[in-house]
PDB file of C-alpha atoms in Angstrom:
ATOM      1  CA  UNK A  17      12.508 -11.995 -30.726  1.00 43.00           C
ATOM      2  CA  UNK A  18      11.088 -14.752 -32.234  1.00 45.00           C
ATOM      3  CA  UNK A  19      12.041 -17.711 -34.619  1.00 46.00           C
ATOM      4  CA  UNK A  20      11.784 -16.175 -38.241  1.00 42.00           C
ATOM      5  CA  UNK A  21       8.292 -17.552 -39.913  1.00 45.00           C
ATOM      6  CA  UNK A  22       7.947 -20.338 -41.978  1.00 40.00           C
ATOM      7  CA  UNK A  23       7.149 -19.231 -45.239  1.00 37.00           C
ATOM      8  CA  UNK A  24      10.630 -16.743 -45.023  1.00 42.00           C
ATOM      9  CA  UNK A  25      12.325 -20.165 -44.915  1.00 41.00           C
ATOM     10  CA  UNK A  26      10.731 -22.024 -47.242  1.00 37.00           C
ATOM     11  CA  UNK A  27      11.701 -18.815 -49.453  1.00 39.00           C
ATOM     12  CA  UNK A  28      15.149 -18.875 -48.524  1.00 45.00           C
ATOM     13  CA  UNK A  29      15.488 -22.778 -49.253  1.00 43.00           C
ATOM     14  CA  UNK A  30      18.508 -23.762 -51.663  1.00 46.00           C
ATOM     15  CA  UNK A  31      17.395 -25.654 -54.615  1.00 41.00           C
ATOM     16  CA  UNK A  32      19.102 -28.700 -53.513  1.00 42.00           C
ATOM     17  CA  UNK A  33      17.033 -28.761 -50.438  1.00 41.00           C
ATOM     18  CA  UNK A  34      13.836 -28.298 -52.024  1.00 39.00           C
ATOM     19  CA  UNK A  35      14.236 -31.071 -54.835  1.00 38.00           C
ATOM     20  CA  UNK A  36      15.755 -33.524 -52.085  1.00 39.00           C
ATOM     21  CA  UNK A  37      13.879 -32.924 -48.988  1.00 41.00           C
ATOM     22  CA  UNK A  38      11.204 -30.852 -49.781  1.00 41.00           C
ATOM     23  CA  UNK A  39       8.074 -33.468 -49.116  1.00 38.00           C
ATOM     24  CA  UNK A  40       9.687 -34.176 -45.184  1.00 41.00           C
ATOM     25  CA  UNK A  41       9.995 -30.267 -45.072  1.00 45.00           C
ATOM     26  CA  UNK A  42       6.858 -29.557 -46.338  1.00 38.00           C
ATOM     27  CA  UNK A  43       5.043 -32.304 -43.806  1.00 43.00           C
ATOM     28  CA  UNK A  44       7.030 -30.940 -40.913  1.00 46.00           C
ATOM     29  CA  UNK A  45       6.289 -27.627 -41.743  1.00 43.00           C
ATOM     30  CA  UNK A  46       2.616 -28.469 -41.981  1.00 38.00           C
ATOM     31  CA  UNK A  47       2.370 -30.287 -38.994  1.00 45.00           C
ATOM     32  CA  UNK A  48       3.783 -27.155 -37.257  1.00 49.00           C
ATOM     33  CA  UNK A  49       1.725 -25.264 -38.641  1.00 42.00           C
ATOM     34  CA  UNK A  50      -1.380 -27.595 -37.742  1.00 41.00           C
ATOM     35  CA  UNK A  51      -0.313 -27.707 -34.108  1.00 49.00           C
ATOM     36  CA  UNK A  52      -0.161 -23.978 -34.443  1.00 46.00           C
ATOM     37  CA  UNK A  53      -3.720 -23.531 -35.569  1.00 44.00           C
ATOM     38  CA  UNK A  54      -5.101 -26.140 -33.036  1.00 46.00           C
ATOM     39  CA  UNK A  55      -3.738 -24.563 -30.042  1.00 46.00           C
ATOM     40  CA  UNK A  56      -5.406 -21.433 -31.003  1.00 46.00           C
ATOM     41  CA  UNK A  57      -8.638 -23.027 -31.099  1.00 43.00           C
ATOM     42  CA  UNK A  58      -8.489 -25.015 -28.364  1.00 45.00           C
ATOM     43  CA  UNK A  59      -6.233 -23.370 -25.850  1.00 59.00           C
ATOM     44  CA  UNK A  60      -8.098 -19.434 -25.421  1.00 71.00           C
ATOM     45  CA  UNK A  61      -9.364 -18.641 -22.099  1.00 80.00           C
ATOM     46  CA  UNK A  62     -11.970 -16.405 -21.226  1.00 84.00           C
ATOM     47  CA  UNK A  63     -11.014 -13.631 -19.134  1.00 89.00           C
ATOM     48  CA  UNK A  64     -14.015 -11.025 -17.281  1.00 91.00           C
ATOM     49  CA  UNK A  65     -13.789  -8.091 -18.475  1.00 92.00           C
ATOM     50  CA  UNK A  66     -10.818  -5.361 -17.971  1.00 91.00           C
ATOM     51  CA  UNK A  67      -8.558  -7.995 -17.405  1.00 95.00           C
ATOM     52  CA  UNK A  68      -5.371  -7.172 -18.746  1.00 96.00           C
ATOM     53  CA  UNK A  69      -3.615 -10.021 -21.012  1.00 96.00           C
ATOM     54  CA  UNK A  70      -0.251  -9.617 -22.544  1.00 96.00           C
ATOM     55  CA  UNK A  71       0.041 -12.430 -25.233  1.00 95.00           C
ATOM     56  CA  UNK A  72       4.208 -12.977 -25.812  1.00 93.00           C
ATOM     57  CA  UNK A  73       5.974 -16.269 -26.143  1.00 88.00           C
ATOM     58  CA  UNK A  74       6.947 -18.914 -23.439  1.00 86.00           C
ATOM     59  CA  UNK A  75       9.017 -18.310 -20.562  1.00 90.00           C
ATOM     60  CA  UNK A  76      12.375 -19.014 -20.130  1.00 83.00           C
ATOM     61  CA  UNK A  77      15.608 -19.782 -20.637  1.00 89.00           C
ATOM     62  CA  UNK A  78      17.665 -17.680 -18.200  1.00 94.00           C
ATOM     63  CA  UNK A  79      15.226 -14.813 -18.608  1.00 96.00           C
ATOM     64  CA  UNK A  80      10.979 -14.490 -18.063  1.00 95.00           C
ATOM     65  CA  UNK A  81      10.756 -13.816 -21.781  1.00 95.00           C
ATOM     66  CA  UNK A  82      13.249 -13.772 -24.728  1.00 94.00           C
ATOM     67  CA  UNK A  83      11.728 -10.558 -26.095  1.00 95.00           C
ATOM     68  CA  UNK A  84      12.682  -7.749 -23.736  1.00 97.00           C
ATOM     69  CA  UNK A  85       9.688  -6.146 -24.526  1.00 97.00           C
ATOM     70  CA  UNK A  86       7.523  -8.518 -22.846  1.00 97.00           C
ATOM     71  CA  UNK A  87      10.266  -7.709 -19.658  1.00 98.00           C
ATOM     72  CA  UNK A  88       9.710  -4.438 -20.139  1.00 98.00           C
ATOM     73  CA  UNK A  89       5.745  -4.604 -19.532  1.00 98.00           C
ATOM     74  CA  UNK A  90       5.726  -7.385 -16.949  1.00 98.00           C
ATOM     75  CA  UNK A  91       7.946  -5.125 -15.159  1.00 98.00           C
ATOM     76  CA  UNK A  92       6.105  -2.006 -15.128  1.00 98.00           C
ATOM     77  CA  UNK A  93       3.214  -4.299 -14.086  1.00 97.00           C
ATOM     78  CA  UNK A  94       4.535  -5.470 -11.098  1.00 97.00           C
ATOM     79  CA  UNK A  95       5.933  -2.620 -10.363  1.00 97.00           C
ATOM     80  CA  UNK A  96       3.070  -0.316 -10.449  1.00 96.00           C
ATOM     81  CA  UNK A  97       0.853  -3.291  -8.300  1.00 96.00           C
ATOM     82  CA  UNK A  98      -1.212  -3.495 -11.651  1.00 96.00           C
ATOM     83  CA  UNK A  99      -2.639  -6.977 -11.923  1.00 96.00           C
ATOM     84  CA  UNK A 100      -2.342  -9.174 -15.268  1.00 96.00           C
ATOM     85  CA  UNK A 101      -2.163 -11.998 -17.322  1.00 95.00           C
ATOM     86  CA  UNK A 102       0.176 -13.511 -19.550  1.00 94.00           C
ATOM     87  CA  UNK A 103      -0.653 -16.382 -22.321  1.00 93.00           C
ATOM     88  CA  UNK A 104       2.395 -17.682 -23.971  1.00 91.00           C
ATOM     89  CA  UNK A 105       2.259 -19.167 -27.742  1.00 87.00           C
ATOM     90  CA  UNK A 106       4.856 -19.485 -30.169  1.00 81.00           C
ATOM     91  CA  UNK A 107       2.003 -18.785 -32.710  1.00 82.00           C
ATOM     92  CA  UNK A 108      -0.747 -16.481 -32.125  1.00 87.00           C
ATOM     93  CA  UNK A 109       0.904 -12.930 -32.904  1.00 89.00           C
ATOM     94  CA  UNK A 110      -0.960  -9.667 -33.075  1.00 91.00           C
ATOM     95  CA  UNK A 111      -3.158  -9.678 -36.240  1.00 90.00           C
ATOM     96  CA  UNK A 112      -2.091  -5.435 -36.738  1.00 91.00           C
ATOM     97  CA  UNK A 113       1.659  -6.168 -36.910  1.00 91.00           C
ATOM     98  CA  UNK A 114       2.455  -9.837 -36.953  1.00 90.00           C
ATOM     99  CA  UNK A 115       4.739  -9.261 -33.789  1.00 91.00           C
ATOM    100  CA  UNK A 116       4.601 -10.268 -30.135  1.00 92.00           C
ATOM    101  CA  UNK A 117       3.847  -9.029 -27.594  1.00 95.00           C
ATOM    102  CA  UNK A 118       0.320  -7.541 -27.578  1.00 96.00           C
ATOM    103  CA  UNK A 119      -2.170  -6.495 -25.432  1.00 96.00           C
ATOM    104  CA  UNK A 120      -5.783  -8.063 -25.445  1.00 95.00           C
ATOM    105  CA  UNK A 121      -8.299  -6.016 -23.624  1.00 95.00           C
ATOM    106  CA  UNK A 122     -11.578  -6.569 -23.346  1.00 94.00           C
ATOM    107  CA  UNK A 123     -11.985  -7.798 -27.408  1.00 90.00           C
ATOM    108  CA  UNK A 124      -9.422  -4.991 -28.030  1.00 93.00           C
ATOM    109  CA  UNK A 125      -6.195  -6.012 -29.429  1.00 95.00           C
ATOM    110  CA  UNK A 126      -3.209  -3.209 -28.850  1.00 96.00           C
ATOM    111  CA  UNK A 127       0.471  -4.383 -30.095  1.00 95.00           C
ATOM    112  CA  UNK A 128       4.120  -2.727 -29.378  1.00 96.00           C
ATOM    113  CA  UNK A 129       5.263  -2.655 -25.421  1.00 96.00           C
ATOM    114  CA  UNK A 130       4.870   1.380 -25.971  1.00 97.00           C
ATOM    115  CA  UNK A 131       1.474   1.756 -27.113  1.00 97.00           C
ATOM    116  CA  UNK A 132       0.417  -0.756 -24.708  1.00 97.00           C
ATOM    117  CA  UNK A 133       1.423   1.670 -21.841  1.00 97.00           C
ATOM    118  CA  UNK A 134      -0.219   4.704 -23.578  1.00 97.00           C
ATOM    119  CA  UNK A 135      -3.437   2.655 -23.977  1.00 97.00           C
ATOM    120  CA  UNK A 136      -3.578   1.612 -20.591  1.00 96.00           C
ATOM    121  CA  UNK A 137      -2.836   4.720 -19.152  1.00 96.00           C
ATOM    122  CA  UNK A 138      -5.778   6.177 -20.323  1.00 95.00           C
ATOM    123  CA  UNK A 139      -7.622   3.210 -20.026  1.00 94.00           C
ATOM    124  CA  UNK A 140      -6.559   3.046 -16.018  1.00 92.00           C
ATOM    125  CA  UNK A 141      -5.692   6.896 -15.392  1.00 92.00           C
ATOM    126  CA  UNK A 142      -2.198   5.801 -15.323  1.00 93.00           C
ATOM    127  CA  UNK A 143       0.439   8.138 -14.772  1.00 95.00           C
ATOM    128  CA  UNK A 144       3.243   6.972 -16.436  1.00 96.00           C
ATOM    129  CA  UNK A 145       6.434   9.286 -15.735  1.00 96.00           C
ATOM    130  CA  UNK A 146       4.966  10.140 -12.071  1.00 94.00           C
ATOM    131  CA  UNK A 147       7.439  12.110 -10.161  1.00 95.00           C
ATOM    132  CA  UNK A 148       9.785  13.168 -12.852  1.00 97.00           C
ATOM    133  CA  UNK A 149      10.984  15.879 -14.279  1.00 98.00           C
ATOM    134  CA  UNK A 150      10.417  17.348 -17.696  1.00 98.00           C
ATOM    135  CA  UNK A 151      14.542  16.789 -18.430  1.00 98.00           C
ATOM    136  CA  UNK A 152      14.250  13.339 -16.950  1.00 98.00           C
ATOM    137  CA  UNK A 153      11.676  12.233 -19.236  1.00 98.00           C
ATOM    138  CA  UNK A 154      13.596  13.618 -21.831  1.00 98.00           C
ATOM    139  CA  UNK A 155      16.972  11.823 -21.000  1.00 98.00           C
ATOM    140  CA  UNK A 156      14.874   8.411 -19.921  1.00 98.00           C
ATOM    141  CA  UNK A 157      13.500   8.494 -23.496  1.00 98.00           C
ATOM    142  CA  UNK A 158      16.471   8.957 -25.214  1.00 98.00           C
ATOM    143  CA  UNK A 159      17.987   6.678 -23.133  1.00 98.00           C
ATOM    144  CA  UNK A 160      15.006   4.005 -24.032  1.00 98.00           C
ATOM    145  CA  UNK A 161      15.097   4.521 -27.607  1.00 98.00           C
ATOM    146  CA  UNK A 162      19.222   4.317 -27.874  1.00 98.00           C
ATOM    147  CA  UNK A 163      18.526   0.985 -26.377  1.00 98.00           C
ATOM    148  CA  UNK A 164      15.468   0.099 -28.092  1.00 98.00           C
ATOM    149  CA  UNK A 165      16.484   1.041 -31.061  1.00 97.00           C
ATOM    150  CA  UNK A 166      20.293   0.700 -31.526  1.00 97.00           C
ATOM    151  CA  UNK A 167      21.220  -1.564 -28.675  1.00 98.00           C
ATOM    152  CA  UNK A 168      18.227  -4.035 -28.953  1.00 97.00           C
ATOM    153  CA  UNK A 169      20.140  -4.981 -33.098  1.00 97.00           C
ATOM    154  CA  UNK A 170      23.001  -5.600 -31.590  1.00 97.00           C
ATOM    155  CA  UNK A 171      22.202  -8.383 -29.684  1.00 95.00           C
ATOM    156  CA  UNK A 172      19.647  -9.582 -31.888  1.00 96.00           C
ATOM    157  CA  UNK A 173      22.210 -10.092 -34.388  1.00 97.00           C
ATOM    158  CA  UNK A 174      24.791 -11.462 -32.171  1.00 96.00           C
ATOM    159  CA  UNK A 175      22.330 -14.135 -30.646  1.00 95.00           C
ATOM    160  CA  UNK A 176      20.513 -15.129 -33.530  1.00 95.00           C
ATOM    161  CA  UNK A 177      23.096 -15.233 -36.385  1.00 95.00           C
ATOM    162  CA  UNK A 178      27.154 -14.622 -35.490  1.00 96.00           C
ATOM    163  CA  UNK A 179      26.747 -16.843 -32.395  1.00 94.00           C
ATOM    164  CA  UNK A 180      28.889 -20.043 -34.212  1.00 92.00           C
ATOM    165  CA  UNK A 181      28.130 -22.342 -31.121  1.00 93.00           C
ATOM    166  CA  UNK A 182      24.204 -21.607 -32.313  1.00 93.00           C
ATOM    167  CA  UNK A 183      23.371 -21.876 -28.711  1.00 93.00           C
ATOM    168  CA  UNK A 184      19.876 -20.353 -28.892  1.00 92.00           C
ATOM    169  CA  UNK A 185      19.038 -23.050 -31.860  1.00 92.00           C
ATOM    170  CA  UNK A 186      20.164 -26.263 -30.144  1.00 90.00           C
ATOM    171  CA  UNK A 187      18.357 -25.276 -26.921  1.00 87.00           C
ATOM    172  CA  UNK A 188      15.241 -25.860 -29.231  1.00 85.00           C
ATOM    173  CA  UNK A 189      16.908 -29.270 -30.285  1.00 88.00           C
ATOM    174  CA  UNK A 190      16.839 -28.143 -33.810  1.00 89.00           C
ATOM    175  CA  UNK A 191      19.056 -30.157 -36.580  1.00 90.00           C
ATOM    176  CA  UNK A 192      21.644 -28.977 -38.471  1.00 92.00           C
ATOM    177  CA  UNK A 193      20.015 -28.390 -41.755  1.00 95.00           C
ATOM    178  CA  UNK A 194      17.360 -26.554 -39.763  1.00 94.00           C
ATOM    179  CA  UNK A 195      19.687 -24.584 -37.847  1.00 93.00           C
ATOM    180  CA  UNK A 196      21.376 -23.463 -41.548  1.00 94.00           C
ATOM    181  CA  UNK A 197      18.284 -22.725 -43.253  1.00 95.00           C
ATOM    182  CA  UNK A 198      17.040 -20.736 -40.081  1.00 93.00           C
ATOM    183  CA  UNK A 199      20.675 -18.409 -39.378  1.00 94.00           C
ATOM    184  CA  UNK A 200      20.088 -18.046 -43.587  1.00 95.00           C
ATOM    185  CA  UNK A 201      16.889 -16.002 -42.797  1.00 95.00           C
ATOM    186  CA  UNK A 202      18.104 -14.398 -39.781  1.00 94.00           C
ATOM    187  CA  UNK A 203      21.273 -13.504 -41.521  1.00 95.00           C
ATOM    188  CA  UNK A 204      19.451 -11.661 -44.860  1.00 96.00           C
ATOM    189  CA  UNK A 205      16.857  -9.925 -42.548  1.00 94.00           C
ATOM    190  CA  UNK A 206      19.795  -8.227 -40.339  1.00 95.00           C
ATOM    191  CA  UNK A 207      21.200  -7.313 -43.964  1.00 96.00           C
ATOM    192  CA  UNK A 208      18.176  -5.544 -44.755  1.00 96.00           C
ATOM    193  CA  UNK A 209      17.977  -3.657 -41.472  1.00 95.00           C
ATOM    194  CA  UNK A 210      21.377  -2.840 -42.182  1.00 96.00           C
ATOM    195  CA  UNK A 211      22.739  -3.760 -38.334  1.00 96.00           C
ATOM    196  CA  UNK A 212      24.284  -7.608 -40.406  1.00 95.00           C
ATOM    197  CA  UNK A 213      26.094  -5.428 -43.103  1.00 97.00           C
ATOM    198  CA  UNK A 214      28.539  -4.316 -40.150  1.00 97.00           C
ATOM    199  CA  UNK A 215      31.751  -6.726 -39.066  1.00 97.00           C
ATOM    200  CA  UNK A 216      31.223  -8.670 -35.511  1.00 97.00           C
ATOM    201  CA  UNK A 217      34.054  -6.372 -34.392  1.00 97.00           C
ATOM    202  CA  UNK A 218      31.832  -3.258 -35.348  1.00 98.00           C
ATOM    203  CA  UNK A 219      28.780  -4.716 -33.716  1.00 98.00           C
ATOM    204  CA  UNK A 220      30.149  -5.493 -30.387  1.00 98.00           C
ATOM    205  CA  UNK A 221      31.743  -1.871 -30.628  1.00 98.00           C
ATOM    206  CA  UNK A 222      28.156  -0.573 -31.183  1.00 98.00           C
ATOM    207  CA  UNK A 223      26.856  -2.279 -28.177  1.00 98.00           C
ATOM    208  CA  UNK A 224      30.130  -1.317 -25.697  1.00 98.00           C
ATOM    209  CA  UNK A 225      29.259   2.405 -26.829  1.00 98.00           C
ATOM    210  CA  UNK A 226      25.661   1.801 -25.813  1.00 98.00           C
ATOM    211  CA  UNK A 227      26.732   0.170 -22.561  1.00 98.00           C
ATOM    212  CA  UNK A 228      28.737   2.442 -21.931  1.00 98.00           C
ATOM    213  CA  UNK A 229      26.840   5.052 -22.556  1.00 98.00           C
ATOM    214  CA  UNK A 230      24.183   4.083 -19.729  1.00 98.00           C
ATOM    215  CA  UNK A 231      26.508   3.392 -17.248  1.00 98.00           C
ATOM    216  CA  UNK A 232      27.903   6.697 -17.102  1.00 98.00           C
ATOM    217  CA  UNK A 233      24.344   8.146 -16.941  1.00 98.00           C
ATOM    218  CA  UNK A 234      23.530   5.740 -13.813  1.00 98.00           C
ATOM    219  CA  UNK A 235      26.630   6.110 -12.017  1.00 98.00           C
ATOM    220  CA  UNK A 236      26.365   5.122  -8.659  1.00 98.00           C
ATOM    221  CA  UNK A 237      22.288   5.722  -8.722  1.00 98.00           C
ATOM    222  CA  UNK A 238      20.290   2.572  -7.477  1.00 98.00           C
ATOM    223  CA  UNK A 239      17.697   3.322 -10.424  1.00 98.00           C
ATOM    224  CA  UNK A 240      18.551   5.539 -13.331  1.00 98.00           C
ATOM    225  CA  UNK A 241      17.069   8.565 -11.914  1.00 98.00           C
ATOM    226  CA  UNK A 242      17.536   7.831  -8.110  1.00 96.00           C
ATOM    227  CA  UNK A 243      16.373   5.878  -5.259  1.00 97.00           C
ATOM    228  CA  UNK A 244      12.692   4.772  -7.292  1.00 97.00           C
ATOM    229  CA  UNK A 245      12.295   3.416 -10.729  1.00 98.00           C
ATOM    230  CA  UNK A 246      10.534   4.526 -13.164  1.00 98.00           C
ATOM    231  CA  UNK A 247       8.920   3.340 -16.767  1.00 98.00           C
ATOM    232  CA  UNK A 248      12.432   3.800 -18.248  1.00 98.00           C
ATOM    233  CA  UNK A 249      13.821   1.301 -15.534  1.00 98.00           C
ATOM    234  CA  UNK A 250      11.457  -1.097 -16.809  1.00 98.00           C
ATOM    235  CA  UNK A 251      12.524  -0.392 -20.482  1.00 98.00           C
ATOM    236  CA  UNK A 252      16.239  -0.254 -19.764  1.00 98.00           C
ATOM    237  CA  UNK A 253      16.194  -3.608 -17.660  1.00 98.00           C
ATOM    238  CA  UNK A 254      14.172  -5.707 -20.371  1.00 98.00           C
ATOM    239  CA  UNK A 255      17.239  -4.860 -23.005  1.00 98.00           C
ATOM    240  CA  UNK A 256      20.010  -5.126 -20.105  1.00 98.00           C
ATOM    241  CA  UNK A 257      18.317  -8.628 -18.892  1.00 98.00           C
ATOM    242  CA  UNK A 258      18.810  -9.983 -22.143  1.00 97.00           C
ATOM    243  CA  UNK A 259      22.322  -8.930 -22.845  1.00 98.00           C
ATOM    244  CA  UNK A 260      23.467 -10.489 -19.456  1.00 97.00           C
ATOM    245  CA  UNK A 261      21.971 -13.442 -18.613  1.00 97.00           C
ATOM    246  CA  UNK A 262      20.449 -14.674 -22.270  1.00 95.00           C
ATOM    247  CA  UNK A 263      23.055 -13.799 -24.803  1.00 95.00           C
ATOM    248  CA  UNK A 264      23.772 -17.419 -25.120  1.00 94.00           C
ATOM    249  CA  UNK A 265      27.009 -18.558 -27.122  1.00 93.00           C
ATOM    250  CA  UNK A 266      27.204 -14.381 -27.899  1.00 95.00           C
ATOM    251  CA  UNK A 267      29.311 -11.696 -26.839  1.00 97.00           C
ATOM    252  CA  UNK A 268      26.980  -9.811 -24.959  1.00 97.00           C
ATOM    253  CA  UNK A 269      27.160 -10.967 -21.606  1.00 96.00           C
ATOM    254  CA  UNK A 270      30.777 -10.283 -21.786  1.00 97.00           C
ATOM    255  CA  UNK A 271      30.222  -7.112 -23.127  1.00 98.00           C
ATOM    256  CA  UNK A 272      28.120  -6.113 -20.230  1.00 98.00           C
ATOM    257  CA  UNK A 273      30.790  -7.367 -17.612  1.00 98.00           C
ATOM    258  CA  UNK A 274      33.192  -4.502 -18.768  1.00 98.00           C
ATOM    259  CA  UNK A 275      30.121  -2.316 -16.750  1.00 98.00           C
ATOM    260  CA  UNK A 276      30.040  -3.674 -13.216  1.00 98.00           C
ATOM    261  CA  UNK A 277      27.122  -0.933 -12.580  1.00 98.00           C
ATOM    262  CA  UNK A 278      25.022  -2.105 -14.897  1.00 98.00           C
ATOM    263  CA  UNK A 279      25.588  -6.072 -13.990  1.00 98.00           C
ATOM    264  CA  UNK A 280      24.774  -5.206 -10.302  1.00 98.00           C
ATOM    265  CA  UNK A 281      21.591  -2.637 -11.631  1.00 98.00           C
ATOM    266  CA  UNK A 282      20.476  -5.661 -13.519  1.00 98.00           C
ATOM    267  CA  UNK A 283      20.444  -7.865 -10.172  1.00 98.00           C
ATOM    268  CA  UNK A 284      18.591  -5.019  -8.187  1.00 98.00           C
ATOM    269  CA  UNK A 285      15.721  -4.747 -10.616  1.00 98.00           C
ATOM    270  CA  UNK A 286      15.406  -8.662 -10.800  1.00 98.00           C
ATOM    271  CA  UNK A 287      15.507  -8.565  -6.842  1.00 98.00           C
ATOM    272  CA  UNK A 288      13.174  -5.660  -6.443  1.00 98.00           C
ATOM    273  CA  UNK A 289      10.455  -6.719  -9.200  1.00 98.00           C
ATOM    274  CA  UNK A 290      11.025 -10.362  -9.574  1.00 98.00           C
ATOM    275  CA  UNK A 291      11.030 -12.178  -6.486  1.00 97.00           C
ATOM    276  CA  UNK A 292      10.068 -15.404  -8.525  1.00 96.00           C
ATOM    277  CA  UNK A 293      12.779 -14.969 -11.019  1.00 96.00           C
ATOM    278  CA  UNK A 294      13.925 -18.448 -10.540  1.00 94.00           C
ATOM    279  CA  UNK A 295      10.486 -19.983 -10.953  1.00 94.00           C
ATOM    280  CA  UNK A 296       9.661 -17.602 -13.600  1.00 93.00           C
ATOM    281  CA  UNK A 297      12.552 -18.659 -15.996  1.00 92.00           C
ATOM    282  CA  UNK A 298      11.434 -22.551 -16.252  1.00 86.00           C
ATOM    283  CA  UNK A 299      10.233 -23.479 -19.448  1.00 73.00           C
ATOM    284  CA  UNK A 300       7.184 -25.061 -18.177  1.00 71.00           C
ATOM    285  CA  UNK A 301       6.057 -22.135 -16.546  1.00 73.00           C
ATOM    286  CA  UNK A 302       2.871 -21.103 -17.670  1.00 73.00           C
ATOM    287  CA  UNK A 303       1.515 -17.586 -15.821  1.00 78.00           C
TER     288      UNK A 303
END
């Protein structure tokens, strides 16, 4: 999930704000947007061919990435021993959707975590849902796209917009009229997906329900469908990892403490896949 772009709040700007401070806006926004362009020109690497780069935004706080999708393929990755790179930039989004992250692949670009895997498993004769069953793929996707689909809005909304403390804001030392204009945008785009026109109350009810849905599936089960994970670990944990440790002033992570199975499945993937997890979640951490 990443910041909402700049031209949806210019759009959103009150007039007040645009006859008052609209030439500092305007030159901060431009600068932004200059730094933006010149660290796509000047920061691309060269990779040899095959190489596998997954483009999403900067690492940390609390988590490797704050879109669980980027979680979700890192995990699978290290999981399946598949080597890869990662380039992190606020900026450069995939040119087919406008979203992060994406796959680059020898000139190739593929976006969305799930068509990545798809790609590359034909691309690497990847089996993807090796050693299950036909009725576990079907209850690991359902699973995936409840949270995906239904779980991911929840705490979307509750981090980026009903959060009052607007934690995730003031860890990027953003100002207060910033900070309003930005929760503005947030706040009508969650209307128009229709998760904002729902109370907090209702939300946080939404997301139990999902919780609690999963937990009863993975019971007492190391990995949702026994002792090995599978793809729809990796999906799972990039949506769980966000809810517990990078909710920020939200309800989430106290939403997921109701489910002491899914707290302590959350610290056996991290253990098993993510040996560097403390490294990994510095902001200055570049690979």
């Amino acid at each position: 999930m990443a910041l909402p772009r700049v031209t949806d709040v210019i759009a959103d700007l009150p007039v007040g704000v645009k006859a008052v401070g609209g030439a500092v806006i305007t030159g901060a926004v431009l600068a932004t947007v200059w730094r933006g362009l010149k660290t796509r020109t000047t920061k691309r690497k060269v990779y040899p061919r095959d190489t596998i780069v997954i483009h999403q935004m900067g690492r940390g706080p609390h988590v490797p990435s704050l879109t669980p999708f980027a979680i979700k393929l890192e995990t699978y990755f290290r999981m399946e021993g598949i080597p890869y790179e990662v380039e992190h930039s606020w900026y450069r989004r995939s040119k087919k959707t406008g979203k992060i992250p994406f796959l680059e692949y020898n000139g190739e670009e593929i976006p969305d975590s799930e068509f990545i895997l798809e790609f590359l498993s034909k691309e690497k004769n990847l089996d993807l849902n090796r050693g299950l069953t036909e009725e576990q793929i079907g209850v690991g996707r359902a699973l995936q796209k409840m949270a995906e689909e239904n779980t991911y809005w929840c705490f979307v909304v509750d981090r980026w917009v009903l959060d009052e403390s607007s934690a995730i804001y003031r860890h990027f030392d953003l100002n207060r009229i910033v900070i309003y204009l930005l929760k503005k945008s947030q706040r009508k785009r969650m209307w128009n997906h229709g998760i904002g026109r729902y109370s907090p109350d209702q939300i946080r009810h939404i997301m139990s329900e999902d919780l609690k849905a999963l937990s009863s599936y993975l019971g007492p089960k190391k990995f949702l469908f026994g002792d090995k994970a599978s793809k729809f670990d990796c999906a799972i944990f990039g949506i769980l990892a966000e809810i517990r440790w990078a909710s920020f002033g939200g309800f989430g992570s106290s939403v997921i403490k109701e489910y002491p199975n899914l707290c302590d499945y959350c610290e056996r993937m991290k253990e098993t896949f993510w040996p560097d997890w403390d490294e990994v979640i510095q902001k200055d951490y570049t690979r």
